[in-house]
mmCIF file of C-alpha atoms in Angstrom:
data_model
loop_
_atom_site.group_PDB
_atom_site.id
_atom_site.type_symbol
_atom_site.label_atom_id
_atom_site.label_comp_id
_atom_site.label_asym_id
_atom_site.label_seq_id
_atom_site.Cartn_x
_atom_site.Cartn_y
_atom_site.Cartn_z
ATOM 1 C CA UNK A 1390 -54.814 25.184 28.514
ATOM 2 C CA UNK A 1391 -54.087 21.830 27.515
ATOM 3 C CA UNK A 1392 -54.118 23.028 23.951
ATOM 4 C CA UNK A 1393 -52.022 26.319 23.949
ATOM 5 C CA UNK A 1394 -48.971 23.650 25.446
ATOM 6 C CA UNK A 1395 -49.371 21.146 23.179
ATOM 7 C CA UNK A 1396 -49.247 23.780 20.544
ATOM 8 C CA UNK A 1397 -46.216 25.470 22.064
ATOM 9 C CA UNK A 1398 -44.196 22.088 22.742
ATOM 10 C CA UNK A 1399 -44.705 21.633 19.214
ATOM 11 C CA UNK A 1400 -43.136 24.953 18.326
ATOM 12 C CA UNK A 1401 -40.317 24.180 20.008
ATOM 13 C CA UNK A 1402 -39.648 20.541 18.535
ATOM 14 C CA UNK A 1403 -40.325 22.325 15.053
ATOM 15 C CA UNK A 1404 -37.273 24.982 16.358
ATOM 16 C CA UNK A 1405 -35.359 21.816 17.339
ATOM 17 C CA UNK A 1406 -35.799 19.800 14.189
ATOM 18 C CA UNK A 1407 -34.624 23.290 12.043
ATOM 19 C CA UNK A 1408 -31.751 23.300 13.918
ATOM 20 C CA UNK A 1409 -30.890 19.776 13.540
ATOM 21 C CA UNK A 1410 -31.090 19.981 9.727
ATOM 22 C CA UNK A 1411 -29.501 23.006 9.288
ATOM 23 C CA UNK A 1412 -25.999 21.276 11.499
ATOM 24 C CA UNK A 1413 -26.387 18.003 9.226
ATOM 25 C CA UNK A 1414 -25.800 19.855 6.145
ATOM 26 C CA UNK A 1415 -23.247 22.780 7.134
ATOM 27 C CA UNK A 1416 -20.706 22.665 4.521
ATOM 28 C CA UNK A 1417 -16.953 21.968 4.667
ATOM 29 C CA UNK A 1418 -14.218 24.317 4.958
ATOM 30 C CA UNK A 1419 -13.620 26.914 2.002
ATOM 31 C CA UNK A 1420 -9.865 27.541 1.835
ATOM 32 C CA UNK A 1421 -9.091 30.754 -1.066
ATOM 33 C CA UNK A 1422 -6.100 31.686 -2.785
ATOM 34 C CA UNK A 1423 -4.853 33.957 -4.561
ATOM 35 C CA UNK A 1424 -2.001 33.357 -7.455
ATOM 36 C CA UNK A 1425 -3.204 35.118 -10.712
ATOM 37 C CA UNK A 1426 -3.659 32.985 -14.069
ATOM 38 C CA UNK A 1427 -2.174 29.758 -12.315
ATOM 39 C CA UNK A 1428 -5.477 27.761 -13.175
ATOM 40 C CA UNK A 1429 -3.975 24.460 -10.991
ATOM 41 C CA UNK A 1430 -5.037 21.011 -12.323
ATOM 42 C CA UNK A 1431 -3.040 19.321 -9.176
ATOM 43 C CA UNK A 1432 -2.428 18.984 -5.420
ATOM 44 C CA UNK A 1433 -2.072 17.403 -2.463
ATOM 45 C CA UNK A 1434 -1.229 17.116 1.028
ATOM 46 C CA UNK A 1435 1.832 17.399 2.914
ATOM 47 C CA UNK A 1436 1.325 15.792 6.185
ATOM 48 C CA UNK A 1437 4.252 17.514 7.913
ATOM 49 C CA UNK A 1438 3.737 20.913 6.473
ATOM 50 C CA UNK A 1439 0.510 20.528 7.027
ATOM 51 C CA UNK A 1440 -0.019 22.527 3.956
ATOM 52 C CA UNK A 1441 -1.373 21.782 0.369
ATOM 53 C CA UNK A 1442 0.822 21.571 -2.587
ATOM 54 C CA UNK A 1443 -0.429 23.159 -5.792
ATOM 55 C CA UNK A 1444 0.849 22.182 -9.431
ATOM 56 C CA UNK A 1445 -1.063 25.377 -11.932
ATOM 57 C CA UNK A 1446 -0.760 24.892 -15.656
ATOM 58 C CA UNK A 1447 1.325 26.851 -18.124
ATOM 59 C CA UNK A 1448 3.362 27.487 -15.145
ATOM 60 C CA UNK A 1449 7.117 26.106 -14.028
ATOM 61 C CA UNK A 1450 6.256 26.589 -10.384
ATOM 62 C CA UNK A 1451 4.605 24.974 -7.726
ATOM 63 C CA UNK A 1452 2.939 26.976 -4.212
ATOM 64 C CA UNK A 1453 2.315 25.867 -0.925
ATOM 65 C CA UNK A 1454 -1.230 26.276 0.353
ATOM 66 C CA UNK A 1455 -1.897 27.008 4.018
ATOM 67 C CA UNK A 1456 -4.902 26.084 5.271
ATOM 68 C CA UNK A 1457 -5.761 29.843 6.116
ATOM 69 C CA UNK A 1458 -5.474 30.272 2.189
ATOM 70 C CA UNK A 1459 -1.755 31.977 2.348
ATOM 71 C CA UNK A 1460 -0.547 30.837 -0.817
ATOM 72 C CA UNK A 1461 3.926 31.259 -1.057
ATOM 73 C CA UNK A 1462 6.001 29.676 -3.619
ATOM 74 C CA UNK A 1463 7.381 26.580 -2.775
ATOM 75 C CA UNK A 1464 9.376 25.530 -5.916
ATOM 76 C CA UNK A 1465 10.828 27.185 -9.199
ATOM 77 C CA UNK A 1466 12.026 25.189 -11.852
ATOM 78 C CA UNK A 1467 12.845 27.287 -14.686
ATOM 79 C CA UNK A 1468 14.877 24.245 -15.946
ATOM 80 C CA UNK A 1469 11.283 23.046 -17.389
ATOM 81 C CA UNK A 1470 10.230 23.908 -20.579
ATOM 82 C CA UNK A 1471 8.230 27.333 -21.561
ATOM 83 C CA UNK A 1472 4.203 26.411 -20.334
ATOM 84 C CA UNK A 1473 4.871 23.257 -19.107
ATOM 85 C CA UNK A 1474 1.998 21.983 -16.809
ATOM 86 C CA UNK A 1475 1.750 20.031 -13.409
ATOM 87 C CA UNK A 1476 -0.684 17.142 -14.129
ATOM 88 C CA UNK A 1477 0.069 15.346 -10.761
ATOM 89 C CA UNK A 1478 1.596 15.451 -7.367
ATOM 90 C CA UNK A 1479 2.643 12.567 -4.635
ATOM 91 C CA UNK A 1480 3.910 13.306 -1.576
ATOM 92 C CA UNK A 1481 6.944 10.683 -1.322
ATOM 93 C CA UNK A 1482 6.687 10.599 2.702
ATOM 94 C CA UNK A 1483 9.389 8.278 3.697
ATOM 95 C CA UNK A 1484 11.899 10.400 1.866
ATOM 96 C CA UNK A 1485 10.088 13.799 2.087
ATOM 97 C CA UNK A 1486 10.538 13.786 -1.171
ATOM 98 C CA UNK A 1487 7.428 15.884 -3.808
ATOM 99 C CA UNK A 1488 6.923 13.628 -7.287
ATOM 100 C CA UNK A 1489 5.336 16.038 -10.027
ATOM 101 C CA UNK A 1490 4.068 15.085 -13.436
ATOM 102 C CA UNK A 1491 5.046 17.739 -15.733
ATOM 103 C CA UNK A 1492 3.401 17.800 -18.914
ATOM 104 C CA UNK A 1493 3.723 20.081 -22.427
ATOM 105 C CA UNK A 1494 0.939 19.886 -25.362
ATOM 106 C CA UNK A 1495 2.390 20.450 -28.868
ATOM 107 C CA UNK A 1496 2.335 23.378 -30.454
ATOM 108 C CA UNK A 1497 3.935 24.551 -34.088
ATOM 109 C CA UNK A 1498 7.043 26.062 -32.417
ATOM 110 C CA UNK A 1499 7.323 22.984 -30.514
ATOM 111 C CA UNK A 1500 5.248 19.515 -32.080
ATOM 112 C CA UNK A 1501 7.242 17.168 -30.085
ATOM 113 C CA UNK A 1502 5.126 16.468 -26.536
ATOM 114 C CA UNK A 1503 7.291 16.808 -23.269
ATOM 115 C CA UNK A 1504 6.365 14.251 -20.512
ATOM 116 C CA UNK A 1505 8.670 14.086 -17.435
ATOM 117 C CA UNK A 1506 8.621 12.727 -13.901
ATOM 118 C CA UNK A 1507 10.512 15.483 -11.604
ATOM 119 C CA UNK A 1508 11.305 14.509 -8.175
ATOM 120 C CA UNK A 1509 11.954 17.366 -5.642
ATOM 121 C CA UNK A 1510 13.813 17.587 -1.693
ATOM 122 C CA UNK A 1511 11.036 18.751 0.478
ATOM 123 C CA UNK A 1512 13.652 20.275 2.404
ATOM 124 C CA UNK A 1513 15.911 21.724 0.316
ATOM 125 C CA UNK A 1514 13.432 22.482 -2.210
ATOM 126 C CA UNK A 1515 16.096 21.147 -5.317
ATOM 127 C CA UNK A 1516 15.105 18.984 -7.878
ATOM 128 C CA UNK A 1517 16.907 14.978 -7.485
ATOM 129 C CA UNK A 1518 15.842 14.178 -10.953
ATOM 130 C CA UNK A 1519 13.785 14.799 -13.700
ATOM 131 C CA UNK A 1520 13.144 11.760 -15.770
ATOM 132 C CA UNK A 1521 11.502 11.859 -19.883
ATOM 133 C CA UNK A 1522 8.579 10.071 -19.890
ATOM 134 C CA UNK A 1523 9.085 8.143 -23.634
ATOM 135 C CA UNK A 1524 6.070 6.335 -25.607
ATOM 136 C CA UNK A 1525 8.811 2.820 -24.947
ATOM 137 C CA UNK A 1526 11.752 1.520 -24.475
ATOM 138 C CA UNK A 1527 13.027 2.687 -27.932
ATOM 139 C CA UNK A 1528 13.162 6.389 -26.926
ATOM 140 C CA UNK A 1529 9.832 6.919 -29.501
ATOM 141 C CA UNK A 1530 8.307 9.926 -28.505
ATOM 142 C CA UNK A 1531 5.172 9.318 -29.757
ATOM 143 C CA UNK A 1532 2.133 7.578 -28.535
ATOM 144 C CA UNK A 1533 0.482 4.990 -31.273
ATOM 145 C CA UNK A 1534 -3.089 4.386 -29.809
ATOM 146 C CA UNK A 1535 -5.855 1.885 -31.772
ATOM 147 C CA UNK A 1536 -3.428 2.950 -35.287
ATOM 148 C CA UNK A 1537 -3.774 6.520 -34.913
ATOM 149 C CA UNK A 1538 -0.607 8.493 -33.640
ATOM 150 C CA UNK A 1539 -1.319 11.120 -31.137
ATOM 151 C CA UNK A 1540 1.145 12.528 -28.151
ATOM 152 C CA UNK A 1541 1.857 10.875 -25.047
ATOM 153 C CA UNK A 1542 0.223 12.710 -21.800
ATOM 154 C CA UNK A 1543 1.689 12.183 -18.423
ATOM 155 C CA UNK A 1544 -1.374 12.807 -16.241
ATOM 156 C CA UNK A 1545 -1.132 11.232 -12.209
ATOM 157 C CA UNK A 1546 1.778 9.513 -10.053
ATOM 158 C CA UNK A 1547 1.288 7.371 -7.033
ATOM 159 C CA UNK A 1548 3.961 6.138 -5.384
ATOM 160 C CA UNK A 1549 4.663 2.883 -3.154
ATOM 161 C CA UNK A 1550 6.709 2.380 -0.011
ATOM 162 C CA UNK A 1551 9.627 1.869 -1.834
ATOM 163 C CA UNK A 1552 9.988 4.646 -3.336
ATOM 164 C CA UNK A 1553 8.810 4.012 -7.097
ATOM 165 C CA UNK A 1554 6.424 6.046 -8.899
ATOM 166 C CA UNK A 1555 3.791 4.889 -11.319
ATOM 167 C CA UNK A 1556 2.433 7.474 -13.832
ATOM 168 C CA UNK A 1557 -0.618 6.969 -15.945
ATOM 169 C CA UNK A 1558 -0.080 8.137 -19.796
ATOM 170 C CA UNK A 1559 -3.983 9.098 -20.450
ATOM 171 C CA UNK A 1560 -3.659 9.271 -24.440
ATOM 172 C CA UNK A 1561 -1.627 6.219 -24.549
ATOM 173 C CA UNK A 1562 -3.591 4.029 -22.142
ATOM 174 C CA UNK A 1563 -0.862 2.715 -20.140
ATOM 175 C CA UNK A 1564 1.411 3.035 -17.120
ATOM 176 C CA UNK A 1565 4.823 4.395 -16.531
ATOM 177 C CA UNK A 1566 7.211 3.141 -13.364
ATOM 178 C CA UNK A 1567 10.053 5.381 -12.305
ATOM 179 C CA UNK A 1568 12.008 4.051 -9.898
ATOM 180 C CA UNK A 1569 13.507 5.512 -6.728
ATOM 181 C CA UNK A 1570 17.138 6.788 -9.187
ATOM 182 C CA UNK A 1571 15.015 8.396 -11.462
ATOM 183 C CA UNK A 1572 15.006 5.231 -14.087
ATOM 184 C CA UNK A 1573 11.903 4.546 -15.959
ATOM 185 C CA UNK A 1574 10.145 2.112 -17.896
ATOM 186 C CA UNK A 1575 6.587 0.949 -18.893
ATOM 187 C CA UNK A 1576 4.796 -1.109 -16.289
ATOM 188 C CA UNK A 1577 1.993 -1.709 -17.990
ATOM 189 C CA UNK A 1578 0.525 -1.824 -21.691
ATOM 190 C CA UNK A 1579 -2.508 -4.546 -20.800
ATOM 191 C CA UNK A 1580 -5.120 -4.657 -23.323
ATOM 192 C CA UNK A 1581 -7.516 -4.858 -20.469
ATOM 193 C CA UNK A 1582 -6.949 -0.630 -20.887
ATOM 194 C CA UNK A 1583 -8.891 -0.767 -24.186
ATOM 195 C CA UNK A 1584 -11.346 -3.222 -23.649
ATOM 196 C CA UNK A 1585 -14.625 -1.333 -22.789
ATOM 197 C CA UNK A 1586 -15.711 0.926 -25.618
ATOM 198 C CA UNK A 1587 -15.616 4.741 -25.131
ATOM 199 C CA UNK A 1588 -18.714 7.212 -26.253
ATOM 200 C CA UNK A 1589 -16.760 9.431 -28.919
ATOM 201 C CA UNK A 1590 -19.165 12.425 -28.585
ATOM 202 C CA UNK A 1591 -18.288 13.204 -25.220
ATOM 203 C CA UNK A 1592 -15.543 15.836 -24.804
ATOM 204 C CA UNK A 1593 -13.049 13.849 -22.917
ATOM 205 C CA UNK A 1594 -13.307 11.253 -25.229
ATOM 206 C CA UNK A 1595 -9.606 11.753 -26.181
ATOM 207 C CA UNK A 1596 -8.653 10.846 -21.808
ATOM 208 C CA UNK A 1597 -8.043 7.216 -21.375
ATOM 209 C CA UNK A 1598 -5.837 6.367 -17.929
ATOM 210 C CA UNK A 1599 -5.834 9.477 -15.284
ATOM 211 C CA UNK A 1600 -6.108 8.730 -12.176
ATOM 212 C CA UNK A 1601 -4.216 6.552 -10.081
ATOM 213 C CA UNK A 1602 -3.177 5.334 -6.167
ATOM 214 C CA UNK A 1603 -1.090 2.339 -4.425
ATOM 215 C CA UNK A 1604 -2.651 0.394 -2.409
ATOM 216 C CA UNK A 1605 -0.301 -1.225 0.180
ATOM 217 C CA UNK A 1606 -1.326 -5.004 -0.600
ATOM 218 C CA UNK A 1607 0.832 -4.542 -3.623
ATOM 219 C CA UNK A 1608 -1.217 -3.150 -6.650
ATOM 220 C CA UNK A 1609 -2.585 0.106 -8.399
ATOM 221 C CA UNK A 1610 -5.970 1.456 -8.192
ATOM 222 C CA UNK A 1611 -6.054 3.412 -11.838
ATOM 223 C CA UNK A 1612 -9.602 4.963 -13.365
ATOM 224 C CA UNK A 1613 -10.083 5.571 -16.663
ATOM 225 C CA UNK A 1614 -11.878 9.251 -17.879
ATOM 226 C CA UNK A 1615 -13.666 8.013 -21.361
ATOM 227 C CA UNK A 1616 -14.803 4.730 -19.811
ATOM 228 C CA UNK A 1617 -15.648 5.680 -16.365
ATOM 229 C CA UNK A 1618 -13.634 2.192 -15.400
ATOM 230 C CA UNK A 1619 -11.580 1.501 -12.402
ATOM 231 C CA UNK A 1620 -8.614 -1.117 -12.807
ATOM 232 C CA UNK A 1621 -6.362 -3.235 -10.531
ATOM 233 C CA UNK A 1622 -3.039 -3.674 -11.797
ATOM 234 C CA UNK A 1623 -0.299 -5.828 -10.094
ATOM 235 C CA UNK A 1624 3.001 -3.901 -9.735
ATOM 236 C CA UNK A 1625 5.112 -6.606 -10.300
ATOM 237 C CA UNK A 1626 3.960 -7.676 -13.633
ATOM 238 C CA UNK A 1627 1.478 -5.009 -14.895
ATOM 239 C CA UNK A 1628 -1.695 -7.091 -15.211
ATOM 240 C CA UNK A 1629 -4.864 -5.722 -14.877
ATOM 241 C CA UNK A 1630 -8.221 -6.397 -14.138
ATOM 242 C CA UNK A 1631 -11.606 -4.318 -14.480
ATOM 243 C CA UNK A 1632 -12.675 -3.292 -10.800
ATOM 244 C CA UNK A 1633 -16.272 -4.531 -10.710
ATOM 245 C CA UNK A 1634 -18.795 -1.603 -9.870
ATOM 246 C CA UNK A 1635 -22.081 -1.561 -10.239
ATOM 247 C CA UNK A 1636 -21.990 2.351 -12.074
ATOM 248 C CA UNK A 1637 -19.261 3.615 -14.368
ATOM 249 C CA UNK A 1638 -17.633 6.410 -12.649
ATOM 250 C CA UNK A 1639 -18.667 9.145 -15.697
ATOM 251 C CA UNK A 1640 -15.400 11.247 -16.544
ATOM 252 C CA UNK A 1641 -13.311 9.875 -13.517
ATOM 253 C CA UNK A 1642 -10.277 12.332 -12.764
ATOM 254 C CA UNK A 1643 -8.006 12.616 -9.769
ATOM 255 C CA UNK A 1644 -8.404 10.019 -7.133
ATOM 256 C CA UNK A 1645 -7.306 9.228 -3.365
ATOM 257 C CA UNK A 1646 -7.175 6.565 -0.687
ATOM 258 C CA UNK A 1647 -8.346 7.217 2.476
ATOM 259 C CA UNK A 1648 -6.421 5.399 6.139
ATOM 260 C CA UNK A 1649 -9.686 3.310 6.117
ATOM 261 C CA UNK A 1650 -9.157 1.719 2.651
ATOM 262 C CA UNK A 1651 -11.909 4.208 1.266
ATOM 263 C CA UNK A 1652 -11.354 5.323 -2.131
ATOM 264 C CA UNK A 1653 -12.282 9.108 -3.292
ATOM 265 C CA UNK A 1654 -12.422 9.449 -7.122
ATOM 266 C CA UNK A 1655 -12.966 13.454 -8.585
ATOM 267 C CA UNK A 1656 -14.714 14.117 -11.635
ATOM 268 C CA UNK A 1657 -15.879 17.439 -13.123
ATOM 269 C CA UNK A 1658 -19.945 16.680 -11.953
ATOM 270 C CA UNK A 1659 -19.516 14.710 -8.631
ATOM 271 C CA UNK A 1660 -17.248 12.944 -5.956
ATOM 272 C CA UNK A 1661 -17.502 9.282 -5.308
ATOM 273 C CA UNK A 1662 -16.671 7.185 -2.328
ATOM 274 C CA UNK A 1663 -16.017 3.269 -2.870
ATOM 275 C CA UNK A 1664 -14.985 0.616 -0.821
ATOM 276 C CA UNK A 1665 -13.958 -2.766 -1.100
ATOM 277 C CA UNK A 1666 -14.399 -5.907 0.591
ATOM 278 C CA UNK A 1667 -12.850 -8.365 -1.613
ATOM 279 C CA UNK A 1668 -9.533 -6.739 -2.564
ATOM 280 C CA UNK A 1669 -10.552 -4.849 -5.333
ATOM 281 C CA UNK A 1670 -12.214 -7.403 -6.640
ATOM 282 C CA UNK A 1671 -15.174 -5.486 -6.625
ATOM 283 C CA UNK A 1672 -16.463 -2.000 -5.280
ATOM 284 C CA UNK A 1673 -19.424 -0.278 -4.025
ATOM 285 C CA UNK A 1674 -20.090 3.266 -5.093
ATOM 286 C CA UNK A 1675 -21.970 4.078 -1.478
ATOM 287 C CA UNK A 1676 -21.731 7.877 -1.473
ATOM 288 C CA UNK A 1677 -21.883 10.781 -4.183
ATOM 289 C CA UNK A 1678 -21.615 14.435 -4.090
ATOM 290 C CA UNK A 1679 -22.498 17.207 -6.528
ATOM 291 C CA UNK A 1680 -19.602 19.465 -7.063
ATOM 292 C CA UNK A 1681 -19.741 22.718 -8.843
ATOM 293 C CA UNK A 1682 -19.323 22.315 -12.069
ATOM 294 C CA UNK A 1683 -18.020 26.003 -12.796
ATOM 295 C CA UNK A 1684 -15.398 25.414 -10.558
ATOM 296 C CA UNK A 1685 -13.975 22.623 -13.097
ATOM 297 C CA UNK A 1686 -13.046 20.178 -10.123
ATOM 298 C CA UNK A 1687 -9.670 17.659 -11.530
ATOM 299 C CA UNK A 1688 -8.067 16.625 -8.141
ATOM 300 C CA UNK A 1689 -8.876 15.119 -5.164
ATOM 301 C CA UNK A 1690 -6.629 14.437 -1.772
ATOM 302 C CA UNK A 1691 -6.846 13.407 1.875
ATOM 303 C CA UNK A 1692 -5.565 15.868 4.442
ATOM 304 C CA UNK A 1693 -5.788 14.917 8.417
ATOM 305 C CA UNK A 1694 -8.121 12.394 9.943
ATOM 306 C CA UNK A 1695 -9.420 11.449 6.544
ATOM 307 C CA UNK A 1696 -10.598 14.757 5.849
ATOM 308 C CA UNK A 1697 -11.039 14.904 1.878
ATOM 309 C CA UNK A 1698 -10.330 18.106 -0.277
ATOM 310 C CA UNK A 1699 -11.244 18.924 -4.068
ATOM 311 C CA UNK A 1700 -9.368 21.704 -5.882
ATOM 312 C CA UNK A 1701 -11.346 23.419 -8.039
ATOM 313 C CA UNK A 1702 -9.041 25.219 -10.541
ATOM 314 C CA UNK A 1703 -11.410 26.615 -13.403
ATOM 315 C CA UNK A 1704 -8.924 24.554 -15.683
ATOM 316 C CA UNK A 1705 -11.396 24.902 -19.067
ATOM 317 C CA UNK A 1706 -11.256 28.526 -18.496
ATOM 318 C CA UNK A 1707 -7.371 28.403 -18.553
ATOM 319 C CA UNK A 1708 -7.196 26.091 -21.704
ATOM 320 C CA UNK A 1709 -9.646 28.216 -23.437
ATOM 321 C CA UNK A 1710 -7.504 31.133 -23.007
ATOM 322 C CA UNK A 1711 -10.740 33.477 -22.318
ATOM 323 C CA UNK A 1712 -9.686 34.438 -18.721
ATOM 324 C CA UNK A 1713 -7.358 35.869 -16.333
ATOM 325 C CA UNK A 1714 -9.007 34.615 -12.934
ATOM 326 C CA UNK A 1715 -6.451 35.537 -9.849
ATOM 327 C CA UNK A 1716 -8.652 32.986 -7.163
ATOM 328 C CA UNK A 1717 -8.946 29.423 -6.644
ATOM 329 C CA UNK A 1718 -10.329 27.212 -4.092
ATOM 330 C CA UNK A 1719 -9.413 23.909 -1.814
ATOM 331 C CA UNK A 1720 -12.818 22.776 -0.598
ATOM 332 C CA UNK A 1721 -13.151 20.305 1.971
ATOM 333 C CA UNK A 1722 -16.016 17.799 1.281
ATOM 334 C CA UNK A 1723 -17.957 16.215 4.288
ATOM 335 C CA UNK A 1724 -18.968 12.959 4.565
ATOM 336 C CA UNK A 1725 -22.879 12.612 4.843
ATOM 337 C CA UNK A 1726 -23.086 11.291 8.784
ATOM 338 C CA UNK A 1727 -25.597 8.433 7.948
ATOM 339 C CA UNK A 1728 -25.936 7.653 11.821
ATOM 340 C CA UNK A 1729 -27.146 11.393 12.399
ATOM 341 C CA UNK A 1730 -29.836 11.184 9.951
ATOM 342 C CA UNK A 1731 -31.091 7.928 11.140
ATOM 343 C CA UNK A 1732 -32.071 10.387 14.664
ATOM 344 C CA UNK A 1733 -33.567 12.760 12.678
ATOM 345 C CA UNK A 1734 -35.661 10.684 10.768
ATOM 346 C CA UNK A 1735 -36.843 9.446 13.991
ATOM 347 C CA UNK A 1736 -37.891 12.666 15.650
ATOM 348 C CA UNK A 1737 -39.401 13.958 12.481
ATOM 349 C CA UNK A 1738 -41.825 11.150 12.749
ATOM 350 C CA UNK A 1739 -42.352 11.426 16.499
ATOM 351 C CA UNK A 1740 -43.149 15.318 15.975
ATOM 352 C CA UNK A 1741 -45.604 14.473 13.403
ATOM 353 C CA UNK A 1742 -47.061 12.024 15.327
ATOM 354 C CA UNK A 1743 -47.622 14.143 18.600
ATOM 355 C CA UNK A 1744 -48.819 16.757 15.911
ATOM 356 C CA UNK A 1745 -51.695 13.968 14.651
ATOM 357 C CA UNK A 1746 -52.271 12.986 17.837
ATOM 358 C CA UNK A 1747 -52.904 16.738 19.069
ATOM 359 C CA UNK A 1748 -54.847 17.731 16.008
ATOM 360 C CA UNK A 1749 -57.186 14.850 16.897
ATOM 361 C CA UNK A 1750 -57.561 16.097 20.708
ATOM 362 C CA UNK A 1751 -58.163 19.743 19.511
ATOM 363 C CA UNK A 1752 -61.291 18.532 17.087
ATOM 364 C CA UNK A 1753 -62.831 16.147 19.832
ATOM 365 C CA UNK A 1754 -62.485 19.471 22.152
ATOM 366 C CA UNK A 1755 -64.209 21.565 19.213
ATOM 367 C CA UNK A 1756 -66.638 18.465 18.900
ATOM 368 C CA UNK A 1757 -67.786 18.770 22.836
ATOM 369 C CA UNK A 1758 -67.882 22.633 23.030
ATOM 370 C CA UNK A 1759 -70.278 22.218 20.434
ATOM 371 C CA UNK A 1760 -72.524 20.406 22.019
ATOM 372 C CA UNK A 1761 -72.336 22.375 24.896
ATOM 373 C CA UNK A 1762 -73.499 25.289 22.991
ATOM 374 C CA UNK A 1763 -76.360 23.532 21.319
#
């Protein structure tokens, strides 16, 4: 008797302990959309829409997201040039205003780059101003990287309380400002960018500066794709410093800043959470997530109560030109709930130490009906 409710008890904490697992690793909220060929590199989050805002590629519009997955056009700017691309998007939320990197490779018909910072009315939906992003301040329109001349890529904007943007140039390794009028110049050239050498067989090789956020002490969190570096650079001169992490952050993309200081950087393979205690100073890398790499994950934002999204835009597939997918996805990513897991770890080892301790009981029982019999 003793036996058959030991054996049943244990059943049930088996039952228990399934369940348990199966709640700590439900996964985050899937969020479809529909919006054929628009292969979207960026996005982010409009806190009083409480919608996502999607930049695609090779495309002069931009669509707002709903969380349901209703995807409607937001913007149309057919002022932009013919396949011009939205690298990045900042929500501007003291003036409501939308800050969009707009980017255009070379090609024969046109072999001059086109880099702009747009700045659109969240309200009215009209463009304030669109501003050329040029190599300096001698209008030179070309990039001149480590003696080798190659076009000038506006990639990510971040923007501070005051209103100015700063946009990372990821072929020329260093940092726009645009300032709330719409006037730019270069923040940043600090040869701190190219001191960490960069593995030339790997396919983003050619992606230096890409992502980058404001932190509201007064300085720029920027990470670097070929190095897998993080940098601190001081908006008020430009200097910069290497962040010091124990791991390179392999083919670092989009990034984001969480209301707890918690920084969220995207790459194609994974999505990393580092904090700070020093300032920046240093980081610790103290959670990482396997993304799917299909999915070609290039952006990363923070929606309400530090929820965190990836888009995952199948941008090779639209570069490649091989495709003419018409669905896209905004997946939320859960944080791992360390405190949770501590629990479970605890009743796993107090069910297999009941199960032990009734495995022993049922062989001295065997044992004594044994000698019963004999």
């Amino acid at each position: 008797m003793k036996s058959s409710f030991a054996f049943t008890l244990f059943n049930a904490f088996l039952i228990s302990v399934s369940l348990i697992i199966a709640s700590a690793a439900k996964s985050g909220h899937v969020i479809n959309f529909r919006s054929p060929t628009l292969y979207p590199e960026s996005f982010t989050w409009d806190p009083k829409s409480h919608n996502f805002i999607v930049g695609g590629t090779r495309h002069q519009k931009l669509l707002s997201i709903s969380e349901a997955g209703v995807a409607e056009a937001l913007i149309t700017d057919t002022d932009l040039p013919e396949n011009s691309s939205f690298l990045g998007l900042a929500i501007d939320r003291h003036r409501n205003r939308l800050l969009a990197c707009i980017h255009r490779i070379p090609t024969p018909a046109h072999p001059s780059p086109f880099n702009a910072l747009a700045a659109y009315d969240l309200q009215s939906r009209r463009r304030i101003f669109l501003t050329p992003l040029l190599d300096n301040e001698d209008q030179n329109p070309i990039a001149i990287v480590m003696e080798v001349i190659r076009p000038a890529a506006a990639n990510d904007v971040s923007v501070d309380f005051s209103g100015n943007a700063y946009v990372t140039n990821s072929d020329g390794d260093f940092i726009w400002k645009v300032n709330v009028d719409g006037e730019a110049s270069i923040l940043s050239r600090s040869e701190v960018f190219k001191s960490h050498p960069v593995d030339v067989t790997v396919d983003y090789h050619r992606c230096g500066l890409n992502g980058i956020v404001y932190i509201s002490k007064g300085y720029l969190l920027v990470v670097q794709s070929n190095t897998g570096k993080m940098y601190r650079v001081n908006v008020d001169d430009g200097t910069a410093k290497t962040v010091n992490l124990a791991k390179d952050l392999t083919a670092a993309d989009g990034m984001a800043v969480r209301s707890d200081g918690v920084v969220v950087v995207v790459s194609q393979h994974k999505l990393y959470h580092i904090k700070s205690e020093d300032n920046w100073d240093a980081g610790v890398v103290f959670d990482e997530t396997a993304l799917d790499v299909e999915g070609g994950s290039t952006a990363v934002t923070v929606g309400n109560k530090k929820r965190v999204y990836v888009l995952y835009g199948h941008v090779m597939e639209g570069i490649m030109g091989n495709g003419d997918r018409e669905e896209f996805s905004i997946v939320e990513m859960e944080e791992e709930d360390k405190e949770d897991n501590v629990w479970l770890f605890v009743l796993v080892g107090f069910g297999l130490t009941y199960f032990l301790f009734w495995r022993f009981q049922m062989r001295r029982l065997v044992q004594n009906m044994d000698k019963r019999i004999t």
